[in-house]
Amino acid sequence: VLDTPKPAAESRCPVDHTAFTSPTGCPVSPRAASFDPFTGPYQVDPAASLRWSRDEEPVFYSPELDYWVVTRYEDVKAVFRDNQLFSPSIALEKITPTSDEANAVLARYGYAMNRTLVNEDEPAHMPRRRALMEPFTPAALAHHEPMVRRLTREYVDRFIDTGHVDLVDEMLWEVPLTVALHFLGVPEEDMDTLREYSIAHTVNTWGRPAPEQQVAVADAVGKFWQFAGTVLDKMRKNPDGHGWMPFGIRVQQEQPDVVTDSYLHSMMMAGIVAAHETTANASANALRLLLEHRDVWEEICADPSLIPNAVEECLRHSGSVAAWRRLVTADTTINGVAIPAGAKLLIVNSSANHDERHFDQADDFDIRRDNASDHLTFGYGSHQCMGKNLARMEIQIFLEELTRRLPHMELVPDQEFTYLPNTSFRGPDHVWVRWDPSRNPERTDPTVLSRQQPVKIGEPSKNTIARTMAVSGLERVADDILLITLRDTSGRPLPKWSAGSHIDIDCGTVSRQYSLCGDPNDRNTFQVAVLHDTQSRGGSRWIHTELSVGDTLRVRGPRNHFKLDPDAQRYVFVAGGIGITPVIAMADQVKAAGGDYEIHYAGRSRTSMAFLDRLARDHGDRVRIYPGDEGTRMDLPTLFATPEEDTQVYSCGPERLLSALGEATAHWSDDTLHVEHFSSTLEELDPSKEHGFEVVLKDSGITVPVAADQTVLQALRAANIDAQSDCEEGICGACEVPVLDGEVDHRDLVLTKAERAAGRTMMTCCSRACGNKLTLQL
Ligand code: HEM
Ligand code: FES
């Protein structure tokens, strides 16, 4: 294994050595053998330190730890997903076995930390989680917002005039601790003592204390255990109190087998750490990251609506839980590597969050990343963090208050960030910042103090992510059609997009959607072509009359409601007028992929038709042009007379053209025709005509009732399940989820008839159950 083999490590190695013929006889690579999460590169940057593993050896055995280490996104998520094969029972076990002396200290305090929720197996876990979830739902959390805001303001008041502060010591440690105590219903005790206890608990569980440290750590952990017991006893005497722990005590009276005494005592201690330290560290990571990216900090100061997604991106990029643990309960394989029953897994979610296979430019810090909330910092599946929305709320409020009151704050230069050495809980010990108090905005404008934006509870929605773009080109490409080139003012690469995507542009007082028609490989600019609609009272008139080169615009997206089926053998594109914009991007994409296609493009006259030169240049004889004033008409019935298997028809243009095309292809197979939709009323529900039903969530292990006046999406969110959406009108596909069982009443415009009939997925924003139950892979 090593240049100088460690006998202890080799003797533990669970790999069948006889099967290998390497010089040392052990297949553990040198890098796997030297992996040490308690010192060195992992402590500096866990994700970067494991890049080699993600690329070359995504599942490896670490003799140093006696754990198998899993580092890729899909593998880590798969382990989280299966809590039977991969038991969470070792999540809070001491990763470093402690000395007899330390154990004796713990015994003296009667230390008996046992199963809570996070380390409880089925069948005990889910009934307990269900019974204790209500205080975490968005509706219940909304009551805590004023308290979090008040505390945050009080702490900022204390240092706002000083000009420098360690944000961790003066705010980011204590506010989450106080919020955690409020949430749990624990009286506010001596904060410094609780801080000492919490750190000892982290070192005891995920650290590698030196033998001489172990006794002191055990002493603090023992005291923490006793403290938890005393608080619990007091609470039992007044079980009507507010907070999650008294709630648990009341549930115990009804369901003593579900909420046990051992659970309550263990949770009292673990809960303080779960609710507090995770969030304190996440906030400190977020502040460090944002202030290190000054341009991003300034962007969120200027536009606080970016904060919810910025929080999510901070949790992805620099999460506060770097790795988690599972125990393998039966022989299995992970990504092709055989793992024996009884093996322990270190699943490195911080590494998964930087996996290029899931996150584009994964190391970049991009607050507009539209899949940031796919991160695994909160875990996934039936044990996924119950407190995630409280944490999100806290971090949002911290950022909102600090960006508004101290936008000129900066990191004290050249400070060294230190971290408590351990595998899992990660956040800087201190974050020193400084500013000039005479420039505090509230000194000249006291209204700064009363401003606030409502907190968004839950996973942020993709369609709120806006960017500021400058108009770098305006070119008339046909009568009444302007080609607009937009450049991101931040200078960062724009997201990748696929043909059929559009962006939303704020045009004065209204927002309008325009299809992208430029080069998808150009990561610096977006291009859209806008027709001056003479009937228009807003969007296109504003663009044609008000816009000049150099102006800035707010843009959301790109989003794609009109995706190409990559598997078609042949494509027929039909465009009318300005409908050429998505079609030309699609034709470019099919051509680049070497596909077979033809384009039919109709317009009033050649001068009114955009991109004729580009079409002739790039698509030559695959294009047929039908300028109306030349007497050439697109004869749809003849074009589509004979149905063709494996041909897909994509069309964008005036309603008249689309309905004529619908008639002309009526005898073609159900999946042939795809047209672009920009809006619908599909989400509108008439409860008198609907029935309620249940959705069973396979990964999360819960059943969620959907009332007659509720969409599945709303019901999922109310049950604290992260659920993506975008249009919420059944036209974009963002809310699609896999269906495992039950018949779906499909109401969207996204799925083809064949996909509907197959019933393997559904759009949760509008579609419902035909019967009483649907089972979803969520
Ligand atoms: C579970 C992370 C904040 C309460 C977890 C898990 C992780 C995690 C990784 C295990 C997930 C799994 O096994 O799939 C975080 C992070 C936080 C945070 C990164 C802050 C940024 C909170 C807060 C609370 C909380 C504020 C409580 C108020 C819990 C509970 C569980 C849990 C009760 C156990 C759920 C179960 O096993 O069913 N958290 N957490 N967490 N967290 Fe959090
Ligand atoms: Fe767009 Fe449901 S959110 S289809």
Short mmCIF file of C-alpha atoms in Angstrom, two decimals, residues 160 305 320 431 478 481 597 622:
data_model
loop_
_atom_site.label_atom_id
_atom_site.label_comp_id
_atom_site.label_asym_id
_atom_site.label_seq_id
_atom_site.Cartn_x
_atom_site.Cartn_y
_atom_site.Cartn_z
CA ILE A 160 -21.88 48.62 12.94
CA SER A 305 -33.42 39.28 -5.27
CA SER A 320 -20.76 23.24 5.93
CA VAL A 431 -13.80 35.82 9.36
CA ALA A 478 -35.34 42.68 -41.89
CA ILE A 481 -36.85 43.10 -37.06
CA TYR A 597 -33.38 17.92 -41.88
CA ARG A 622 -32.15 22.25 -47.21
#
